[in-house]
Amino acid sequence: MSADVFIVTEHLGGSLDDVTFELLGKGRDLATSTGGQLVAVLMGSGAEGLAAELGAADRVLYVDHPALADFNPATHGAALAAVVGERSPQIVLVGNTSMGMDLAAALSVDADLPLIAYATGVEHGADGLTVTSQLYAGKMHVESRPTGGRCIISVMAGSFDGSAGRGGGSPEVESYAAPASIESSRVRFVRLMEPEAGDVDITQSDILVSIGRGIQSEDNIPMAQELADALGGAVSASRPIIDNKWLPKTRQVGKSGVKVKPRLYLALGISGAPEHWEGMKDSQLIIAVNTDPNAPIFDFAHYGVTEDIFEVMPALTARVT
């Protein structure tokens, strides 16, 4: 086993995801503590140019193969398992994203390594590795200390500062041959399905009035729309609203929706699950309204109100009109 720290990069459409730089920043600290190298694993087809953006790493292991052109949990998982199996890093950091969760779970089985998921904090010191994770949609935080310190950690997006991972540098790029097994994978990538453009592009709105389960009924959405109109913003929503087909998919904020960065994010009746937090964590100002004082949304909101949203919404609308 080496003392190296591996981070698994994510990219789509020729661009690295923000979580990659967050992992690089934290990985740099961990590698300094373990005394090993920080190694970025980059998988793709014709994607070697992205290595130039991974300057915070000491080395980039690049796995190139046509079967890795688009994300496929089977082919990417096999390639990652081959790399980790041969190089035996001490710590593997993966984003707790839709892609990362597939990879981390499979790697845990293939490499026979423990997996600590939903991590929000990772520290390595004299007493070894300590990982803080969220459970029950963020209502509980637990600390794990893996025996021997060797493990896989899937990290919640937004847990670490991405700017630390965007540092300059020219890491050594090492080509790594993809395992032959990926050519006979039973899973095939067919196409990427993206939502059609909606009537409102919430990613461009400076003010979002976002609704969750607390809205209770589709009939109550006009009340939120009235507030959004008064504020000069748009209505967005958490996943339950979209699953009920009360609003189109283009209005969904979160890991399975879109990422937004408004000046004001007004969360009405939203509990604040990690998947939702991932989509709105970069909002400049977050105001949450929820009758449950223990709702996870209050852990990261700048301001919170434990009142009924059906009293708050009309009061705010009246105040700003």
JSON list of C-alpha atoms in Angstrom, two decimals, residues 163-300:
[
{"chain": "A", "resi": 163, "resn": "SER", "atom": "CA", "xyz": [-10.33, 27.40, -5.27]},
{"chain": "A", "resi": 164, "resn": "ALA", "atom": "CA", "xyz": [-7.59, 25.44, -3.50]},
{"chain": "A", "resi": 165, "resn": "GLY", "atom": "CA", "xyz": [-7.80, 22.80, -6.22]},
{"chain": "A", "resi": 166, "resn": "ARG", "atom": "CA", "xyz": [-7.42, 25.23, -9.10]},
{"chain": "A", "resi": 167, "resn": "GLY", "atom": "CA", "xyz": [-3.79, 25.97, -8.41]},
{"chain": "A", "resi": 168, "resn": "GLY", "atom": "CA", "xyz": [-1.25, 26.14, -11.22]},
{"chain": "A", "resi": 169, "resn": "GLY", "atom": "CA", "xyz": [1.34, 23.53, -11.93]},
{"chain": "A", "resi": 170, "resn": "SER", "atom": "CA", "xyz": [2.32, 21.01, -14.55]},
{"chain": "A", "resi": 171, "resn": "PRO", "atom": "CA", "xyz": [1.60, 17.54, -13.22]},
{"chain": "A", "resi": 172, "resn": "GLU", "atom": "CA", "xyz": [3.22, 14.55, -14.82]},
{"chain": "A", "resi": 173, "resn": "VAL", "atom": "CA", "xyz": [0.71, 12.83, -17.11]},
{"chain": "A", "resi": 174, "resn": "GLU", "atom": "CA", "xyz": [1.03, 9.06, -17.18]},
{"chain": "A", "resi": 175, "resn": "SER", "atom": "CA", "xyz": [-0.95, 6.99, -19.66]},
{"chain": "A", "resi": 176, "resn": "TYR", "atom": "CA", "xyz": [-2.59, 3.89, -18.24]},
{"chain": "A", "resi": 177, "resn": "ALA", "atom": "CA", "xyz": [-3.93, 1.13, -20.47]},
{"chain": "A", "resi": 178, "resn": "ALA", "atom": "CA", "xyz": [-7.62, 0.38, -20.02]},
{"chain": "A", "resi": 179, "resn": "PRO", "atom": "CA", "xyz": [-8.40, -3.22, -19.07]},
{"chain": "A", "resi": 180, "resn": "ALA", "atom": "CA", "xyz": [-9.50, -5.43, -21.95]},
{"chain": "A", "resi": 181, "resn": "SER", "atom": "CA", "xyz": [-12.71, -6.24, -20.08]},
{"chain": "A", "resi": 182, "resn": "ILE", "atom": "CA", "xyz": [-14.29, -2.88, -20.91]},
{"chain": "A", "resi": 183, "resn": "GLU", "atom": "CA", "xyz": [-14.57, -3.89, -24.56]},
{"chain": "A", "resi": 184, "resn": "SER", "atom": "CA", "xyz": [-16.97, -6.70, -23.66]},
{"chain": "A", "resi": 185, "resn": "SER", "atom": "CA", "xyz": [-19.06, -4.69, -21.20]},
{"chain": "A", "resi": 186, "resn": "ARG", "atom": "CA", "xyz": [-22.74, -5.67, -21.16]},
{"chain": "A", "resi": 187, "resn": "VAL", "atom": "CA", "xyz": [-23.69, -2.07, -20.41]},
{"chain": "A", "resi": 188, "resn": "ARG", "atom": "CA", "xyz": [-23.75, 0.29, -23.38]},
{"chain": "A", "resi": 189, "resn": "PHE", "atom": "CA", "xyz": [-24.05, 4.08, -23.46]},
{"chain": "A", "resi": 190, "resn": "VAL", "atom": "CA", "xyz": [-26.90, 5.00, -25.83]},
{"chain": "A", "resi": 191, "resn": "ARG", "atom": "CA", "xyz": [-27.37, 8.75, -25.55]},
{"chain": "A", "resi": 192, "resn": "LEU", "atom": "CA", "xyz": [-27.43, 11.63, -23.10]},
{"chain": "A", "resi": 193, "resn": "MET", "atom": "CA", "xyz": [-30.96, 12.91, -22.53]},
{"chain": "A", "resi": 194, "resn": "GLU", "atom": "CA", "xyz": [-31.10, 16.56, -21.56]},
{"chain": "A", "resi": 195, "resn": "PRO", "atom": "CA", "xyz": [-34.28, 18.41, -20.55]},
{"chain": "A", "resi": 196, "resn": "GLU", "atom": "CA", "xyz": [-35.84, 20.61, -23.15]},
{"chain": "A", "resi": 197, "resn": "ALA", "atom": "CA", "xyz": [-35.58, 24.34, -22.64]},
{"chain": "A", "resi": 198, "resn": "GLY", "atom": "CA", "xyz": [-38.40, 25.57, -20.43]},
{"chain": "A", "resi": 199, "resn": "ASP", "atom": "CA", "xyz": [-40.27, 28.84, -20.24]},
{"chain": "A", "resi": 200, "resn": "VAL", "atom": "CA", "xyz": [-37.85, 30.07, -17.55]},
{"chain": "A", "resi": 201, "resn": "ASP", "atom": "CA", "xyz": [-34.13, 29.46, -17.26]},
{"chain": "A", "resi": 202, "resn": "ILE", "atom": "CA", "xyz": [-33.71, 29.38, -13.49]},
{"chain": "A", "resi": 203, "resn": "THR", "atom": "CA", "xyz": [-29.91, 29.27, -13.83]},
{"chain": "A", "resi": 204, "resn": "GLN", "atom": "CA", "xyz": [-30.04, 32.87, -15.08]},
{"chain": "A", "resi": 205, "resn": "SER", "atom": "CA", "xyz": [-32.36, 34.26, -12.40]},
{"chain": "A", "resi": 206, "resn": "ASP", "atom": "CA", "xyz": [-30.93, 36.49, -9.66]},
{"chain": "A", "resi": 207, "resn": "ILE", "atom": "CA", "xyz": [-33.84, 35.70, -7.35]},
{"chain": "A", "resi": 208, "resn": "LEU", "atom": "CA", "xyz": [-35.42, 32.29, -6.85]},
{"chain": "A", "resi": 209, "resn": "VAL", "atom": "CA", "xyz": [-38.48, 31.46, -4.79]},
{"chain": "A", "resi": 210, "resn": "SER", "atom": "CA", "xyz": [-38.01, 27.73, -4.36]},
{"chain": "A", "resi": 211, "resn": "ILE", "atom": "CA", "xyz": [-40.77, 25.44, -3.08]},
{"chain": "A", "resi": 212, "resn": "GLY", "atom": "CA", "xyz": [-40.70, 21.99, -1.51]},
{"chain": "A", "resi": 213, "resn": "ARG", "atom": "CA", "xyz": [-43.08, 19.51, 0.05]},
{"chain": "A", "resi": 214, "resn": "GLY", "atom": "CA", "xyz": [-44.34, 22.23, 2.36]},
{"chain": "A", "resi": 215, "resn": "ILE", "atom": "CA", "xyz": [-46.33, 23.76, -0.50]},
{"chain": "A", "resi": 216, "resn": "GLN", "atom": "CA", "xyz": [-48.68, 20.77, 0.00]},
{"chain": "A", "resi": 217, "resn": "SER", "atom": "CA", "xyz": [-50.69, 21.14, -3.21]},
{"chain": "A", "resi": 218, "resn": "GLU", "atom": "CA", "xyz": [-50.32, 22.23, -6.82]},
{"chain": "A", "resi": 219, "resn": "ASP", "atom": "CA", "xyz": [-53.14, 24.67, -6.12]},
{"chain": "A", "resi": 220, "resn": "ASN", "atom": "CA", "xyz": [-50.81, 26.61, -3.77]},
{"chain": "A", "resi": 221, "resn": "ILE", "atom": "CA", "xyz": [-48.07, 27.21, -6.34]},
{"chain": "A", "resi": 222, "resn": "PRO", "atom": "CA", "xyz": [-49.67, 30.46, -7.65]},
{"chain": "A", "resi": 223, "resn": "MET", "atom": "CA", "xyz": [-49.05, 31.94, -4.19]},
{"chain": "A", "resi": 224, "resn": "ALA", "atom": "CA", "xyz": [-45.31, 31.31, -4.64]},
{"chain": "A", "resi": 225, "resn": "GLN", "atom": "CA", "xyz": [-45.48, 32.66, -8.19]},
{"chain": "A", "resi": 226, "resn": "GLU", "atom": "CA", "xyz": [-47.09, 35.85, -6.93]},
{"chain": "A", "resi": 227, "resn": "LEU", "atom": "CA", "xyz": [-44.23, 36.33, -4.49]},
{"chain": "A", "resi": 228, "resn": "ALA", "atom": "CA", "xyz": [-41.66, 35.61, -7.19]},
{"chain": "A", "resi": 229, "resn": "ASP", "atom": "CA", "xyz": [-43.30, 38.16, -9.51]},
{"chain": "A", "resi": 230, "resn": "ALA", "atom": "CA", "xyz": [-43.28, 40.76, -6.75]},
{"chain": "A", "resi": 231, "resn": "LEU", "atom": "CA", "xyz": [-39.56, 40.14, -6.14]},
{"chain": "A", "resi": 232, "resn": "GLY", "atom": "CA", "xyz": [-38.72, 40.09, -9.83]},
{"chain": "A", "resi": 233, "resn": "GLY", "atom": "CA", "xyz": [-37.62, 36.47, -9.69]},
{"chain": "A", "resi": 234, "resn": "ALA", "atom": "CA", "xyz": [-38.69, 32.99, -10.74]},
{"chain": "A", "resi": 235, "resn": "VAL", "atom": "CA", "xyz": [-40.17, 29.92, -9.07]},
{"chain": "A", "resi": 236, "resn": "SER", "atom": "CA", "xyz": [-37.96, 26.83, -8.71]},
{"chain": "A", "resi": 237, "resn": "ALA", "atom": "CA", "xyz": [-38.51, 23.64, -6.75]},
{"chain": "A", "resi": 238, "resn": "SER", "atom": "CA", "xyz": [-37.05, 20.60, -5.04]},
{"chain": "A", "resi": 239, "resn": "ARG", "atom": "CA", "xyz": [-37.45, 17.12, -6.49]},
{"chain": "A", "resi": 240, "resn": "PRO", "atom": "CA", "xyz": [-40.79, 16.12, -4.85]},
{"chain": "A", "resi": 241, "resn": "ILE", "atom": "CA", "xyz": [-42.55, 18.93, -6.70]},
{"chain": "A", "resi": 242, "resn": "ILE", "atom": "CA", "xyz": [-41.14, 17.76, -10.02]},
{"chain": "A", "resi": 243, "resn": "ASP", "atom": "CA", "xyz": [-41.92, 14.10, -9.28]},
{"chain": "A", "resi": 244, "resn": "ASN", "atom": "CA", "xyz": [-45.55, 15.12, -8.69]},
{"chain": "A", "resi": 245, "resn": "LYS", "atom": "CA", "xyz": [-45.44, 16.87, -12.09]},
{"chain": "A", "resi": 246, "resn": "TRP", "atom": "CA", "xyz": [-46.56, 20.16, -10.52]},
{"chain": "A", "resi": 247, "resn": "LEU", "atom": "CA", "xyz": [-43.70, 21.97, -12.29]},
{"chain": "A", "resi": 248, "resn": "PRO", "atom": "CA", "xyz": [-41.52, 20.99, -15.29]},
{"chain": "A", "resi": 249, "resn": "LYS", "atom": "CA", "xyz": [-38.13, 19.33, -14.88]},
{"chain": "A", "resi": 250, "resn": "THR", "atom": "CA", "xyz": [-36.42, 22.57, -15.93]},
{"chain": "A", "resi": 251, "resn": "ARG", "atom": "CA", "xyz": [-37.45, 24.12, -12.59]},
{"chain": "A", "resi": 252, "resn": "GLN", "atom": "CA", "xyz": [-35.74, 21.47, -10.45]},
{"chain": "A", "resi": 253, "resn": "VAL", "atom": "CA", "xyz": [-32.79, 22.51, -8.28]},
{"chain": "A", "resi": 254, "resn": "GLY", "atom": "CA", "xyz": [-30.43, 19.81, -7.06]},
{"chain": "A", "resi": 255, "resn": "LYS", "atom": "CA", "xyz": [-28.17, 16.94, -8.01]},
{"chain": "A", "resi": 256, "resn": "SER", "atom": "CA", "xyz": [-30.71, 15.47, -10.43]},
{"chain": "A", "resi": 257, "resn": "GLY", "atom": "CA", "xyz": [-31.80, 18.95, -11.57]},
{"chain": "A", "resi": 258, "resn": "VAL", "atom": "CA", "xyz": [-29.68, 22.03, -12.21]},
{"chain": "A", "resi": 259, "resn": "LYS", "atom": "CA", "xyz": [-27.18, 24.08, -10.23]},
{"chain": "A", "resi": 260, "resn": "VAL", "atom": "CA", "xyz": [-28.13, 27.67, -9.52]},
{"chain": "A", "resi": 261, "resn": "LYS", "atom": "CA", "xyz": [-26.22, 30.67, -8.13]},
{"chain": "A", "resi": 262, "resn": "PRO", "atom": "CA", "xyz": [-28.80, 33.43, -7.51]},
{"chain": "A", "resi": 263, "resn": "ARG", "atom": "CA", "xyz": [-28.23, 36.50, -5.37]},
{"chain": "A", "resi": 264, "resn": "LEU", "atom": "CA", "xyz": [-31.24, 35.40, -3.28]},
{"chain": "A", "resi": 265, "resn": "TYR", "atom": "CA", "xyz": [-32.49, 31.86, -2.75]},
{"chain": "A", "resi": 266, "resn": "LEU", "atom": "CA", "xyz": [-35.74, 31.78, -0.77]},
{"chain": "A", "resi": 267, "resn": "ALA", "atom": "CA", "xyz": [-36.41, 28.17, 0.29]},
{"chain": "A", "resi": 268, "resn": "LEU", "atom": "CA", "xyz": [-40.05, 27.64, 1.23]},
{"chain": "A", "resi": 269, "resn": "GLY", "atom": "CA", "xyz": [-41.02, 24.34, 2.84]},
{"chain": "A", "resi": 270, "resn": "ILE", "atom": "CA", "xyz": [-37.80, 22.63, 1.73]},
{"chain": "A", "resi": 271, "resn": "SER", "atom": "CA", "xyz": [-36.17, 20.26, 4.22]},
{"chain": "A", "resi": 272, "resn": "GLY", "atom": "CA", "xyz": [-32.68, 20.66, 2.75]},
{"chain": "A", "resi": 273, "resn": "ALA", "atom": "CA", "xyz": [-31.53, 17.17, 1.78]},
{"chain": "A", "resi": 274, "resn": "PRO", "atom": "CA", "xyz": [-27.90, 16.90, 0.60]},
{"chain": "A", "resi": 275, "resn": "GLU", "atom": "CA", "xyz": [-29.07, 16.34, -2.98]},
{"chain": "A", "resi": 276, "resn": "HIS", "atom": "CA", "xyz": [-30.87, 19.70, -2.96]},
{"chain": "A", "resi": 277, "resn": "TRP", "atom": "CA", "xyz": [-28.01, 21.50, -1.21]},
{"chain": "A", "resi": 278, "resn": "GLU", "atom": "CA", "xyz": [-25.69, 20.39, -4.02]},
{"chain": "A", "resi": 279, "resn": "GLY", "atom": "CA", "xyz": [-27.70, 22.44, -6.51]},
{"chain": "A", "resi": 280, "resn": "MET", "atom": "CA", "xyz": [-27.99, 25.73, -4.59]},
{"chain": "A", "resi": 281, "resn": "LYS", "atom": "CA", "xyz": [-24.96, 25.85, -2.29]},
{"chain": "A", "resi": 282, "resn": "ASP", "atom": "CA", "xyz": [-23.38, 28.73, -4.20]},
{"chain": "A", "resi": 283, "resn": "SER", "atom": "CA", "xyz": [-26.32, 31.11, -3.69]},
{"chain": "A", "resi": 284, "resn": "GLN", "atom": "CA", "xyz": [-25.15, 34.45, -2.28]},
{"chain": "A", "resi": 285, "resn": "LEU", "atom": "CA", "xyz": [-27.98, 34.67, 0.25]},
{"chain": "A", "resi": 286, "resn": "ILE", "atom": "CA", "xyz": [-30.12, 31.74, 1.45]},
{"chain": "A", "resi": 287, "resn": "ILE", "atom": "CA", "xyz": [-33.28, 32.37, 3.46]},
{"chain": "A", "resi": 288, "resn": "ALA", "atom": "CA", "xyz": [-35.18, 29.31, 4.64]},
{"chain": "A", "resi": 289, "resn": "VAL", "atom": "CA", "xyz": [-38.74, 29.07, 5.91]},
{"chain": "A", "resi": 290, "resn": "ASN", "atom": "CA", "xyz": [-39.77, 25.78, 7.51]},
{"chain": "A", "resi": 291, "resn": "THR", "atom": "CA", "xyz": [-41.91, 24.92, 10.53]},
{"chain": "A", "resi": 292, "resn": "ASP", "atom": "CA", "xyz": [-39.46, 22.17, 11.54]},
{"chain": "A", "resi": 293, "resn": "PRO", "atom": "CA", "xyz": [-36.65, 23.81, 13.56]},
{"chain": "A", "resi": 294, "resn": "ASN", "atom": "CA", "xyz": [-34.51, 20.68, 13.01]},
{"chain": "A", "resi": 295, "resn": "ALA", "atom": "CA", "xyz": [-34.74, 20.79, 9.21]},
{"chain": "A", "resi": 296, "resn": "PRO", "atom": "CA", "xyz": [-31.24, 20.38, 7.68]},
{"chain": "A", "resi": 297, "resn": "ILE", "atom": "CA", "xyz": [-31.77, 23.51, 5.56]},
{"chain": "A", "resi": 298, "resn": "PHE", "atom": "CA", "xyz": [-31.14, 25.60, 8.66]},
{"chain": "A", "resi": 299, "resn": "ASP", "atom": "CA", "xyz": [-27.61, 24.18, 8.93]},
{"chain": "A", "resi": 300, "resn": "PHE", "atom": "CA", "xyz": [-26.49, 26.22, 5.92]}
]
